[in-house]
Amino acid sequence: MTGNPENGALMEIACDESGSDGENLTGGNTDVFAHASVRLPVETAAEYVQEIRRRIRSPAEEYKANHLLRDKHRAVLESFLGPSGPLRDGNAHVHLIEKTFFVVDRAVDLLLDGDGDGDRDGDRDGTEAVTLFREGPRTFGERGWREFLAASNQLLRVRNDAAATVPADVFFRTVGALRDEHSGTTAGVIVGRLAAARSRAESYRERMRDSPVLFPVLNPLLPAIVSTARYWLAGGRSVRLVHDRQNMLTPERIAWIMESAPLSDVRLVAARSDARVQLADFLAGIARKLASDELNGRGDPALTALLRPYVGTDSVWGDDDSGLRLGTAEANSAV
């Protein structure tokens, strides 16, 4: 941290993510994406990293969240997240994204309301996406819902290969069948509206083919960084993000992030070179695992309670029950 954020000086925020599968959100290795940010002086962060290493005593050169998540290191994990740990008192924030809901949200945004960028500062309130996400599984059944998610993911995914099937054809065949089979239901009405939006989908696919893709709508990293930046910018503070290096963060995308937030600067570093980023890496990995456990009904109430103070209410989360436990419910009730 390069100054006191309360007196208007530049504030440095260190960031990292966990759960990235690119644009493969319905068939990837994880069902939750987490973006964590930390506000601490470099020296203080380094002391905490050394303390964690001292307590865990692993020979690994680089520690990751999995070290803290092991059962035998439960006390270290609780101390890291707890009120006496380094991250409390407003020193950390986590933006969570439930990946399947993110796909539904982006599909509804693109085909019914906007351009797929997910910006809720405009006219869209996200109600239809939330309704479809919650009603779809019980209306369409497990197989029908899985087919809808996969078709939506493929429609929105940025690909220029010579696939045997055309994503738009698959998507509109899928939503057309669901509309016909479930007419008169709430979910059926919404997919019926999606089925009538082929021209928007084809325009989107054409733009993806004909021009370089600066902002893939299904990659959660960019919107997560913007949400993180806006959180720390509250109150008119000047903020520089120090982020772990990512191939996704090209100069053009960084420029867009800085304009969207707006930030004073974005600096990319290797995680091992900055103890603050290492702490953000720990928090992101821990948050992703605990949030995924809650989503799948195997959460640890004590650990979830320790995570909850860090979770942003602007997280992109559709599941009601786990959202209540994680602290995203305020965002859900507002969309």
Coordinates of C-alpha atoms in Angstrom, one line a residue:
M1 CA 0.0 0.0 0.0
T2 CA 1.5 3.3 -1.1
G3 CA -0.5 5.6 1.1
N4 CA -3.4 6.1 3.4
P5 CA -6.6 5.6 1.4
E6 CA -8.5 7.9 3.7
N7 CA -6.5 11.0 2.7
G8 CA -6.8 10.5 -1.1
A9 CA -3.3 9.0 -1.7
L10 CA -2.9 6.1 -4.2
M11 CA -4.0 2.8 -2.8
E12 CA -2.5 -0.5 -4.1
I13 CA -4.7 -3.5 -4.2
A14 CA -3.2 -7.0 -5.0
C15 CA -5.4 -9.5 -6.9
D16 CA -5.5 -13.1 -8.1
E17 CA -8.1 -15.6 -9.2
S18 CA -9.0 -19.2 -8.9
G19 CA -11.2 -21.5 -11.0
S20 CA -10.4 -20.2 -14.5
D21 CA -11.4 -22.6 -17.3
G22 CA -11.5 -19.9 -20.0
E23 CA -14.8 -19.9 -21.8
N24 CA -15.6 -23.6 -21.0
L25 CA -18.0 -22.8 -18.1
T26 CA -20.3 -25.8 -18.3
G27 CA -17.8 -28.6 -18.9
G28 CA -14.7 -27.3 -17.1
N29 CA -13.0 -28.5 -14.0
T30 CA -14.6 -26.1 -11.6
D31 CA -18.1 -24.8 -11.0
V32 CA -17.1 -21.5 -9.3
F33 CA -14.7 -18.7 -10.2
A34 CA -13.3 -16.5 -7.5
H35 CA -11.4 -13.3 -7.7
A36 CA -9.7 -12.1 -4.5
S37 CA -8.2 -8.7 -3.7
V38 CA -6.0 -7.7 -0.7
R39 CA -5.0 -4.3 0.8
L40 CA -1.9 -4.6 2.9
P41 CA 1.6 -3.2 3.0
V42 CA 4.1 -5.4 1.2
E43 CA 6.1 -5.9 4.4
T44 CA 3.1 -6.9 6.4
A45 CA 2.0 -9.4 3.7
A46 CA 5.5 -10.9 3.6
E47 CA 5.4 -11.4 7.4
Y48 CA 2.1 -13.3 7.1
V49 CA 3.3 -15.5 4.3
Q50 CA 6.4 -16.4 6.3
E51 CA 4.1 -17.2 9.3
I52 CA 2.0 -19.5 7.2
R53 CA 5.1 -21.2 5.9
R54 CA 6.4 -21.6 9.5
R55 CA 3.2 -23.2 10.7
I56 CA 2.6 -25.5 7.8
R57 CA 6.2 -26.5 7.3
S58 CA 5.8 -27.9 3.8
P59 CA 9.0 -28.2 1.6
A60 CA 7.1 -26.8 -1.4
E61 CA 8.8 -23.7 -2.9
E62 CA 5.4 -22.0 -3.6
Y63 CA 2.5 -22.4 -1.3
K64 CA -1.1 -22.5 -2.7
A65 CA -4.5 -22.5 -1.2
N66 CA -4.5 -26.3 -1.1
H67 CA -1.9 -26.2 1.6
L68 CA -4.2 -24.3 3.9
L69 CA -7.2 -26.4 3.0
R70 CA -5.8 -29.7 4.2
D71 CA -7.5 -31.0 7.3
K72 CA -4.3 -31.1 9.3
H73 CA -3.9 -27.4 8.8
R74 CA -7.4 -26.4 9.8
A75 CA -6.1 -24.1 12.5
V76 CA -4.0 -22.2 10.1
L77 CA -6.9 -21.8 7.7
E78 CA -9.2 -20.6 10.5
S79 CA -6.6 -18.1 11.7
F80 CA -6.0 -16.8 8.1
L81 CA -9.7 -16.1 7.6
G82 CA -10.6 -15.2 11.2
P83 CA -10.9 -11.9 13.0
S84 CA -7.3 -12.0 14.2
G85 CA -6.0 -12.8 10.7
P86 CA -4.4 -10.4 8.2
L87 CA -7.5 -9.9 6.0
R88 CA -10.2 -8.6 8.3
D89 CA -11.0 -4.9 9.0
G90 CA -11.7 -4.2 5.4
N91 CA -8.4 -5.6 4.0
A92 CA -9.8 -8.1 1.6
H93 CA -12.7 -8.7 -0.8
V94 CA -13.9 -11.7 -2.9
H95 CA -16.0 -11.6 -6.0
L96 CA -17.6 -15.0 -6.7
I97 CA -19.1 -16.2 -10.0
E98 CA -21.3 -19.3 -10.2
K99 CA -20.4 -20.4 -13.7
T100 CA -23.6 -22.0 -14.9
F101 CA -25.6 -18.9 -13.8
F102 CA -23.0 -16.7 -15.5
V103 CA -23.8 -18.6 -18.8
V104 CA -27.5 -18.1 -18.4
D105 CA -27.0 -14.4 -17.5
R106 CA -24.9 -13.7 -20.5
A107 CA -27.2 -15.6 -22.9
V108 CA -30.2 -13.6 -21.7
D109 CA -28.3 -10.4 -21.8
L110 CA -27.1 -10.9 -25.4
L111 CA -30.3 -12.2 -26.9
L112 CA -33.0 -10.3 -25.0
D113 CA -31.6 -7.2 -23.5
G114 CA -28.2 -6.0 -24.6
D115 CA -24.9 -6.8 -26.1
G116 CA -23.8 -9.6 -23.8
D117 CA -21.4 -7.5 -21.7
G118 CA -23.4 -8.1 -18.5
D119 CA -23.3 -4.5 -17.5
R120 CA -26.2 -4.0 -15.1
D121 CA -25.8 -0.2 -15.0
G122 CA -28.0 0.0 -18.0
D123 CA -31.7 -0.9 -18.4
R124 CA -31.5 -4.6 -17.7
D125 CA -32.2 -5.8 -14.2
G126 CA -31.4 -9.5 -14.7
T127 CA -34.8 -10.8 -13.5
E128 CA -35.3 -13.1 -16.4
A129 CA -31.9 -14.7 -16.1
V130 CA -32.5 -15.4 -12.4
T131 CA -36.0 -16.8 -13.1
L132 CA -34.8 -19.0 -15.9
F133 CA -31.8 -20.3 -13.8
R134 CA -34.1 -21.2 -10.9
E135 CA -37.1 -22.5 -12.8
G136 CA -35.2 -24.2 -15.7
P137 CA -33.9 -27.3 -13.9
R138 CA -37.2 -28.4 -12.4
T139 CA -39.2 -27.5 -15.6
F140 CA -36.9 -29.1 -18.2
G141 CA -35.4 -31.9 -16.1
E142 CA -31.8 -32.7 -15.6
R143 CA -31.1 -33.7 -19.2
G144 CA -33.0 -30.8 -20.8
W145 CA -31.3 -28.3 -18.5
R146 CA -27.9 -29.7 -19.2
E147 CA -28.5 -29.5 -22.9
F148 CA -29.7 -25.9 -22.6
L149 CA -26.5 -24.9 -20.7
A150 CA -24.2 -26.7 -23.1
A151 CA -25.9 -25.1 -26.1
S152 CA -25.8 -21.7 -24.6
N153 CA -22.1 -22.0 -23.7
Q154 CA -21.2 -23.1 -27.3
L155 CA -23.3 -20.2 -28.8
L156 CA -21.5 -17.6 -26.8
R157 CA -18.0 -19.1 -26.9
V158 CA -15.5 -17.4 -29.1
R159 CA -14.3 -20.1 -31.6
N160 CA -13.1 -19.8 -35.1
D161 CA -12.5 -23.5 -35.9
A162 CA -14.3 -25.5 -38.5
A163 CA -16.7 -27.3 -36.2
A164 CA -19.0 -29.9 -37.7
T165 CA -22.0 -28.3 -36.1
V166 CA -23.0 -24.6 -36.2
P167 CA -23.4 -23.3 -32.6
A168 CA -26.5 -21.2 -33.5
D169 CA -28.2 -24.2 -35.1
V170 CA -27.7 -26.3 -32.0
F171 CA -28.8 -23.6 -29.7
F172 CA -32.0 -22.7 -31.5
R173 CA -32.9 -26.3 -32.1
T174 CA -32.5 -26.9 -28.3
V175 CA -34.5 -23.8 -27.1
G176 CA -37.2 -24.5 -29.8
A177 CA -37.7 -28.0 -28.5
L178 CA -37.8 -26.8 -24.9
R179 CA -40.3 -24.0 -25.8
D180 CA -42.6 -26.5 -27.5
E181 CA -42.4 -29.1 -24.8
H182 CA -42.9 -26.7 -21.9
S183 CA -45.2 -24.1 -23.3
G184 CA -47.2 -22.3 -20.7
T185 CA -44.5 -22.6 -18.0
T186 CA -42.5 -19.6 -16.8
A187 CA -39.2 -21.2 -18.1
G188 CA -40.9 -22.2 -21.3
V189 CA -42.0 -18.6 -22.0
I190 CA -38.4 -17.3 -21.4
V191 CA -36.8 -19.8 -23.7
G192 CA -39.5 -19.0 -26.2
R193 CA -38.3 -15.5 -26.2
L194 CA -34.7 -16.7 -26.7
A195 CA -35.9 -18.9 -29.6
A196 CA -37.2 -15.7 -31.3
A197 CA -33.9 -13.9 -31.1
R198 CA -31.9 -15.7 -33.8
S199 CA -31.0 -12.5 -35.7
R200 CA -29.2 -11.2 -32.5
A201 CA -27.3 -14.5 -32.1
E202 CA -26.2 -14.5 -35.8
S203 CA -25.1 -10.9 -35.6
Y204 CA -23.0 -11.7 -32.5
R205 CA -21.4 -14.8 -34.2
E206 CA -20.7 -12.7 -37.3
R207 CA -18.9 -10.0 -35.2
M208 CA -16.9 -12.7 -33.5
R209 CA -15.8 -14.2 -36.9
D210 CA -15.0 -10.9 -38.6
S211 CA -13.2 -8.9 -36.0
P212 CA -10.5 -9.5 -33.3
V213 CA -12.3 -10.4 -30.0
L214 CA -11.2 -8.0 -27.3
F215 CA -13.7 -9.1 -24.6
P216 CA -14.9 -12.7 -24.7
V217 CA -18.3 -12.5 -23.0
L218 CA -17.9 -15.9 -21.3
N219 CA -14.5 -15.3 -19.7
P220 CA -15.3 -14.2 -16.1
L221 CA -11.9 -12.6 -15.4
L222 CA -12.6 -9.2 -17.0
P223 CA -16.0 -8.5 -15.3
A224 CA -14.6 -9.8 -12.0
I225 CA -11.7 -7.3 -12.2
V226 CA -14.0 -4.5 -13.0
S227 CA -16.3 -5.4 -10.0
T228 CA -13.3 -5.6 -7.8
A229 CA -12.0 -2.2 -8.9
R230 CA -15.3 -0.6 -8.3
Y231 CA -15.5 -2.0 -4.8
W232 CA -12.1 -0.5 -3.9
L233 CA -12.9 2.8 -5.7
A234 CA -15.9 3.5 -3.5
G235 CA -15.6 6.8 -1.8
G236 CA -13.5 8.4 -4.6
R237 CA -10.2 6.8 -3.7
S238 CA -7.4 6.5 -6.3
V239 CA -6.6 2.8 -6.9
R240 CA -3.8 0.8 -8.6
L241 CA -4.4 -2.9 -9.1
V242 CA -1.4 -5.2 -8.8
H243 CA -2.5 -8.4 -10.5
D244 CA -1.0 -11.8 -11.1
R245 CA 0.1 -12.1 -14.7
Q246 CA -2.5 -13.5 -17.0
N247 CA -2.5 -14.1 -20.8
M248 CA -6.0 -12.7 -20.8
L249 CA -4.8 -9.4 -19.6
T250 CA -3.5 -7.9 -22.9
P251 CA -2.7 -4.1 -23.1
E252 CA -6.0 -3.5 -24.9
R253 CA -8.0 -5.2 -22.2
I254 CA -6.1 -3.5 -19.4
A255 CA -6.9 -0.1 -21.1
W256 CA -10.6 -1.1 -21.2
I257 CA -10.6 -2.1 -17.5
M258 CA -8.9 1.2 -16.5
E259 CA -11.5 3.1 -18.4
S260 CA -14.5 1.1 -17.1
A261 CA -13.6 1.3 -13.4
P262 CA -11.7 3.8 -13.7
L263 CA -8.4 2.9 -12.2
S264 CA -5.2 4.9 -11.9
D265 CA -3.1 2.0 -13.0
V266 CA -2.9 -1.8 -13.5
R267 CA 0.4 -3.5 -13.0
L268 CA 1.0 -7.2 -13.7
V269 CA 3.5 -9.2 -11.6
A270 CA 4.5 -12.8 -11.0
A271 CA 2.6 -14.0 -7.9
R272 CA 5.8 -15.3 -6.2
S273 CA 7.4 -11.8 -6.4
D274 CA 4.7 -10.1 -4.4
A275 CA 3.5 -11.4 -1.0
R276 CA 0.3 -9.5 -1.3
V277 CA -0.6 -11.3 -4.5
Q278 CA 0.3 -14.6 -2.7
L279 CA -2.2 -13.8 0.0
A280 CA -4.8 -12.9 -2.7
D281 CA -4.0 -16.3 -4.3
F282 CA -4.6 -18.1 -1.0
L283 CA -7.9 -16.3 -0.5
A284 CA -9.1 -16.9 -4.1
G285 CA -8.4 -20.6 -3.9
I286 CA -10.0 -21.0 -0.5
A287 CA -13.1 -19.0 -1.5
R288 CA -13.6 -21.0 -4.6
K289 CA -13.4 -24.3 -2.7
L290 CA -15.6 -23.2 0.1
A291 CA -18.2 -21.7 -2.2
S292 CA -18.2 -24.8 -4.4
D293 CA -18.8 -26.9 -1.3
E294 CA -21.8 -24.8 -0.3
L295 CA -23.2 -24.9 -3.9
N296 CA -23.0 -28.7 -3.8
G297 CA -24.5 -29.1 -0.4
R298 CA -21.3 -30.2 1.4
G299 CA -20.3 -26.9 3.0
D300 CA -18.6 -26.5 6.4
P301 CA -20.7 -24.0 8.3
A302 CA -17.8 -22.8 10.4
L303 CA -15.6 -22.1 7.4
T304 CA -18.4 -20.6 5.4
A305 CA -19.1 -18.2 8.3
L306 CA -15.4 -17.1 8.3
L307 CA -15.5 -16.6 4.5
R308 CA -18.7 -14.6 4.4
P309 CA -17.4 -11.2 5.6
Y310 CA -15.2 -11.1 2.5
V311 CA -17.8 -12.0 -0.1
G312 CA -19.0 -9.2 -2.3
T313 CA -22.8 -8.7 -2.7
D314 CA -22.2 -7.9 -6.4
S315 CA -21.1 -11.5 -6.9
V316 CA -22.8 -13.3 -9.8
W317 CA -24.7 -16.0 -8.0
G318 CA -28.0 -17.6 -8.9
D319 CA -28.5 -20.4 -6.3
D320 CA -30.6 -19.1 -3.4
D321 CA -29.7 -21.4 -0.6
S322 CA -25.9 -21.3 -0.9
G323 CA -26.1 -17.6 -1.7
L324 CA -27.8 -17.0 1.7
R325 CA -25.0 -18.8 3.5
L326 CA -22.2 -17.2 1.5
G327 CA -23.6 -13.7 1.7
T328 CA -24.5 -13.1 -2.0
A329 CA -28.2 -13.1 -1.3
E330 CA -28.4 -9.3 -1.2
A331 CA -27.3 -9.2 -4.8
N332 CA -29.7 -11.9 -5.8
S333 CA -32.7 -10.1 -4.3
A334 CA -31.7 -6.9 -6.2
V335 CA -31.7 -8.5 -9.6

